[in-house]
Amino acid sequence: MWIIADYQPTAFFSLRPHMATSSGGKSLVVPTPFAIKSALLDVAIRTQGLERGRARFAALRALEIAVRLPRQIVVNNTFNRILRAARSPAPGQWPYQRTIAFREYVQYGGPLALAFRGMDAADLKPLLAQVNYLGKRGGFMQLCALPEAVETLPEDFTLLTAGFGDSFPLGTLQVVDDWGEDLTFERLNTYSDQRITAGKHRIFHHIVLPHQQVRSSRGYTLYERA
């Protein structure tokens, strides 16, 4: 049984790939399983309490997640002024230096649909209703309607929690991260001394979205579903 929730983006989406630097902030065009599961865990803790959130952790970690993007996606390119920590500030000197950074912001041309399998609907639906942003803070989303349950995942969904296998379908390649099987609640807890190791607790795989680049210029790139 799959639970499908449609979200209407109310702001630009941005989520840097794991290899991006603070100066070269390219963005993925899709929220990753790591970001989505972390958002659901955050909601569980804020609305149901720490112990209920801890109890939901294993079920959230095992979730299968798929996505259906709108037909058109625009990635806007820009340069922003930022403050970056100075490498060796003198005593009494302002510890930050002004610089510029490249940023990308994604505009969806319609609702974003997310599908979930592996968790009881009665536990998952209240969490989905409380998710209001994905990716970096400011990527606001609003649930369009009550999530619905379906037996079979529609063909226009792309599975985010598994790679594309041996064949390489036509589309746009993305590298997404996910919670690994060895990830624990304490490692994800920002107040804990335990750390997350890339490749073990935070795993990566490739997916192919059914979208192709159809137009681009200095300031934007337009993708459309093939």
Short mmCIF file of C-alpha atoms in Angstrom, two decimals:
data_model
loop_
_atom_site.label_atom_id
_atom_site.label_comp_id
_atom_site.label_asym_id
_atom_site.label_seq_id
_atom_site.Cartn_x
_atom_site.Cartn_y
_atom_site.Cartn_z
CA MET A 1 0.00 0.00 0.00
CA TRP A 2 1.35 3.39 -1.04
CA ILE A 3 0.36 6.68 0.61
CA ILE A 4 0.46 9.62 -1.84
CA ALA A 5 0.58 13.26 -0.71
CA ASP A 6 0.53 16.27 -3.07
CA TYR A 7 2.36 19.41 -1.99
CA GLN A 8 2.11 22.84 -3.60
CA PRO A 9 5.42 24.73 -3.37
CA THR A 10 4.87 28.29 -2.13
CA ALA A 11 8.53 29.33 -2.47
CA PHE A 12 11.64 28.33 -4.38
CA PHE A 13 13.23 24.99 -3.45
CA SER A 14 16.97 24.61 -2.82
CA LEU A 15 19.00 21.64 -1.61
CA ARG A 16 22.72 21.43 -2.28
CA PRO A 17 24.27 18.08 -3.30
CA HIS A 18 26.57 16.49 -0.74
CA MET A 19 29.71 17.49 -2.70
CA ALA A 20 28.76 21.16 -3.16
CA THR A 21 30.76 23.81 -1.31
CA SER A 22 29.39 26.89 0.43
CA SER A 23 30.64 29.01 -2.48
CA GLY A 24 29.32 26.80 -5.27
CA GLY A 25 25.78 26.09 -4.14
CA LYS A 26 24.26 24.17 -7.03
CA SER A 27 20.91 22.59 -6.16
CA LEU A 28 19.29 19.25 -6.71
CA VAL A 29 15.93 19.50 -8.45
CA VAL A 30 14.27 17.00 -6.11
CA PRO A 31 14.16 16.56 -2.31
CA THR A 32 16.19 13.56 -1.19
CA PRO A 33 15.02 10.68 1.03
CA PHE A 34 17.37 11.97 3.75
CA ALA A 35 15.67 15.38 3.70
CA ILE A 36 12.14 13.96 3.56
CA LYS A 37 12.66 11.44 6.38
CA SER A 38 14.37 14.10 8.51
CA ALA A 39 11.40 16.43 7.96
CA LEU A 40 8.97 13.70 9.06
CA LEU A 41 11.05 12.94 12.16
CA ASP A 42 11.19 16.66 13.00
CA VAL A 43 7.39 16.84 12.76
CA ALA A 44 6.97 13.74 14.93
CA ILE A 45 9.16 15.23 17.68
CA ARG A 46 7.57 18.69 17.55
CA THR A 47 3.95 17.50 17.51
CA GLN A 48 4.06 14.21 19.44
CA GLY A 49 7.06 14.56 21.74
CA LEU A 50 10.63 13.26 21.84
CA GLU A 51 9.79 9.71 22.92
CA ARG A 52 7.15 9.24 20.21
CA GLY A 53 9.62 10.60 17.68
CA ARG A 54 12.24 8.14 18.88
CA ALA A 55 9.70 5.32 18.61
CA ARG A 56 8.86 6.33 15.00
CA PHE A 57 12.52 6.43 13.93
CA ALA A 58 12.93 2.81 12.79
CA ALA A 59 9.73 2.92 10.70
CA LEU A 60 10.79 6.20 9.07
CA ARG A 61 14.24 4.79 8.28
CA ALA A 62 12.70 1.84 6.43
CA LEU A 63 10.30 3.95 4.34
CA GLU A 64 10.30 3.58 0.57
CA ILE A 65 9.79 6.98 -1.06
CA ALA A 66 8.90 7.89 -4.63
CA VAL A 67 8.34 11.27 -6.28
CA ARG A 68 6.36 12.70 -9.18
CA LEU A 69 7.64 16.09 -10.29
CA PRO A 70 5.54 18.61 -12.24
CA ARG A 71 5.87 18.74 -16.03
CA GLN A 72 8.08 21.84 -15.99
CA ILE A 73 10.92 22.76 -13.62
CA VAL A 74 12.98 25.96 -13.80
CA VAL A 75 16.38 26.22 -12.08
CA ASN A 76 17.32 29.87 -11.51
CA ASN A 77 21.00 30.82 -11.22
CA THR A 78 22.21 33.79 -9.21
CA PHE A 79 25.11 35.17 -7.17
CA ASN A 80 24.51 36.24 -3.57
CA ARG A 81 26.57 38.18 -1.08
CA ILE A 82 27.36 36.06 1.98
CA LEU A 83 29.44 36.23 5.15
CA ARG A 84 32.03 33.46 5.52
CA ALA A 85 34.18 32.71 8.55
CA ALA A 86 37.65 34.21 8.13
CA ARG A 87 40.48 31.68 8.13
CA SER A 88 42.75 33.53 10.57
CA PRO A 89 41.16 36.72 11.93
CA ALA A 90 43.34 38.98 14.03
CA PRO A 91 42.45 39.37 17.72
CA GLY A 92 39.50 41.72 18.04
CA GLN A 93 38.83 41.60 14.30
CA TRP A 94 35.36 40.82 12.87
CA PRO A 95 35.49 37.00 12.44
CA TYR A 96 33.63 36.98 9.10
CA GLN A 97 34.61 38.17 5.66
CA ARG A 98 32.30 39.34 2.88
CA THR A 99 32.31 37.33 -0.33
CA ILE A 100 29.98 36.16 -3.10
CA ALA A 101 28.53 32.69 -3.67
CA PHE A 102 26.77 30.94 -6.53
CA ARG A 103 23.26 29.73 -5.75
CA GLU A 104 20.51 27.84 -7.57
CA TYR A 105 16.81 28.02 -6.73
CA VAL A 106 14.26 25.59 -8.18
CA GLN A 107 10.77 26.68 -9.19
CA TYR A 108 8.22 23.91 -9.71
CA GLY A 109 5.54 24.44 -12.33
CA GLY A 110 2.89 22.64 -10.29
CA PRO A 111 2.38 20.34 -7.30
CA LEU A 112 5.04 17.93 -6.06
CA ALA A 113 3.70 14.41 -5.30
CA LEU A 114 5.43 12.16 -2.76
CA ALA A 115 4.56 8.48 -2.27
CA PHE A 116 5.44 6.39 0.79
CA ARG A 117 5.35 2.68 1.59
CA GLY A 118 6.37 0.77 4.70
CA MET A 119 4.59 2.64 7.51
CA ASP A 120 1.08 2.43 8.88
CA ALA A 121 -1.16 5.06 7.28
CA ALA A 122 -2.63 6.07 10.64
CA ASP A 123 0.87 6.97 11.87
CA LEU A 124 2.14 8.54 8.64
CA LYS A 125 -0.76 10.77 7.55
CA PRO A 126 -0.68 13.10 10.60
CA LEU A 127 3.03 13.67 9.96
CA LEU A 128 2.53 14.44 6.27
CA ALA A 129 -0.05 17.08 7.16
CA GLN A 130 2.50 18.96 9.29
CA VAL A 131 5.42 19.06 6.82
CA ASN A 132 5.71 22.68 5.65
CA TYR A 133 9.15 22.84 4.06
CA LEU A 134 11.71 20.56 2.39
CA GLY A 135 15.37 21.13 1.64
CA LYS A 136 16.87 24.31 3.03
CA ARG A 137 14.74 26.48 5.31
CA GLY A 138 12.55 28.67 3.18
CA GLY A 139 11.60 25.96 0.67
CA PHE A 140 8.00 26.10 1.87
CA MET A 141 5.44 23.48 0.81
CA GLN A 142 1.72 23.23 1.54
CA LEU A 143 -0.28 20.02 1.54
CA CYS A 144 -2.96 20.27 -1.16
CA ALA A 145 -5.39 17.61 0.11
CA LEU A 146 -5.62 14.66 2.46
CA PRO A 147 -3.11 11.92 1.51
CA GLU A 148 -4.66 9.00 -0.33
CA ALA A 149 -3.83 5.28 -0.32
CA VAL A 150 -3.32 3.27 -3.52
CA GLU A 151 -2.44 -0.38 -4.06
CA THR A 152 -0.04 0.15 -6.98
CA LEU A 153 2.39 3.02 -7.51
CA PRO A 154 1.56 4.94 -10.73
CA GLU A 155 4.09 4.60 -13.52
CA ASP A 156 4.96 8.29 -13.59
CA PHE A 157 6.58 8.10 -10.13
CA THR A 158 10.35 7.78 -9.68
CA LEU A 159 11.64 5.72 -6.75
CA LEU A 160 14.06 7.78 -4.65
CA THR A 161 15.17 5.12 -2.18
CA ALA A 162 16.73 2.80 -4.81
CA GLY A 163 19.06 3.28 -7.76
CA PHE A 164 18.08 2.74 -11.37
CA GLY A 165 19.82 -0.64 -11.72
CA ASP A 166 21.70 -1.83 -14.79
CA SER A 167 19.78 0.13 -17.43
CA PHE A 168 20.11 3.90 -17.80
CA PRO A 169 16.76 5.45 -18.79
CA LEU A 170 16.56 8.75 -20.62
CA GLY A 171 16.38 11.71 -18.28
CA THR A 172 18.30 13.82 -15.75
CA LEU A 173 20.77 12.14 -13.40
CA GLN A 174 20.73 13.07 -9.71
CA VAL A 175 22.73 11.79 -6.73
CA VAL A 176 20.51 11.61 -3.64
CA ASP A 177 21.25 10.69 -0.03
CA ASP A 178 19.27 8.48 2.35
CA TRP A 179 19.32 7.16 5.89
CA GLY A 180 21.54 4.09 6.06
CA GLU A 181 20.56 0.88 7.86
CA ASP A 182 23.22 1.60 10.52
CA LEU A 183 21.95 5.11 11.25
CA THR A 184 20.63 5.47 14.80
CA PHE A 185 18.49 8.11 16.43
CA GLU A 186 21.43 9.29 18.54
CA ARG A 187 23.63 9.80 15.48
CA LEU A 188 20.92 11.94 13.89
CA ASN A 189 20.45 13.91 17.11
CA THR A 190 22.30 17.23 16.75
CA TYR A 191 22.77 17.35 20.54
CA SER A 192 24.62 14.02 20.59
CA ASP A 193 28.39 13.53 20.36
CA GLN A 194 27.92 10.66 17.89
CA ARG A 195 28.64 11.52 14.27
CA ILE A 196 27.21 10.45 10.91
CA THR A 197 29.67 8.74 8.55
CA ALA A 198 29.10 9.25 4.83
CA GLY A 199 28.70 5.96 2.98
CA LYS A 200 27.64 4.09 6.12
CA HIS A 201 25.07 6.07 8.08
CA ARG A 202 24.34 8.45 5.20
CA ILE A 203 24.24 6.53 1.93
CA PHE A 204 24.15 7.79 -1.67
CA HIS A 205 22.78 6.43 -4.92
CA HIS A 206 21.91 7.61 -8.41
CA ILE A 207 18.41 8.15 -9.74
CA VAL A 208 17.21 9.31 -13.16
CA LEU A 209 14.31 11.75 -13.34
CA PRO A 210 12.13 11.63 -16.49
CA HIS A 211 12.94 15.27 -17.31
CA GLN A 212 15.15 16.70 -20.04
CA GLN A 213 16.80 20.08 -20.40
CA VAL A 214 14.95 21.95 -23.16
CA ARG A 215 16.18 25.52 -22.75
CA SER A 216 18.88 27.40 -20.88
CA SER A 217 20.59 30.78 -20.62
CA ARG A 218 22.94 32.56 -18.25
CA GLY A 219 20.22 32.93 -15.64
CA TYR A 220 18.08 29.79 -15.80
CA THR A 221 17.63 26.22 -17.05
CA LEU A 222 14.25 24.80 -18.05
CA TYR A 223 13.47 21.08 -17.67
CA GLU A 224 10.41 19.32 -19.04
CA ARG A 225 9.10 15.82 -18.48
CA ALA A 226 10.02 13.61 -21.44
#
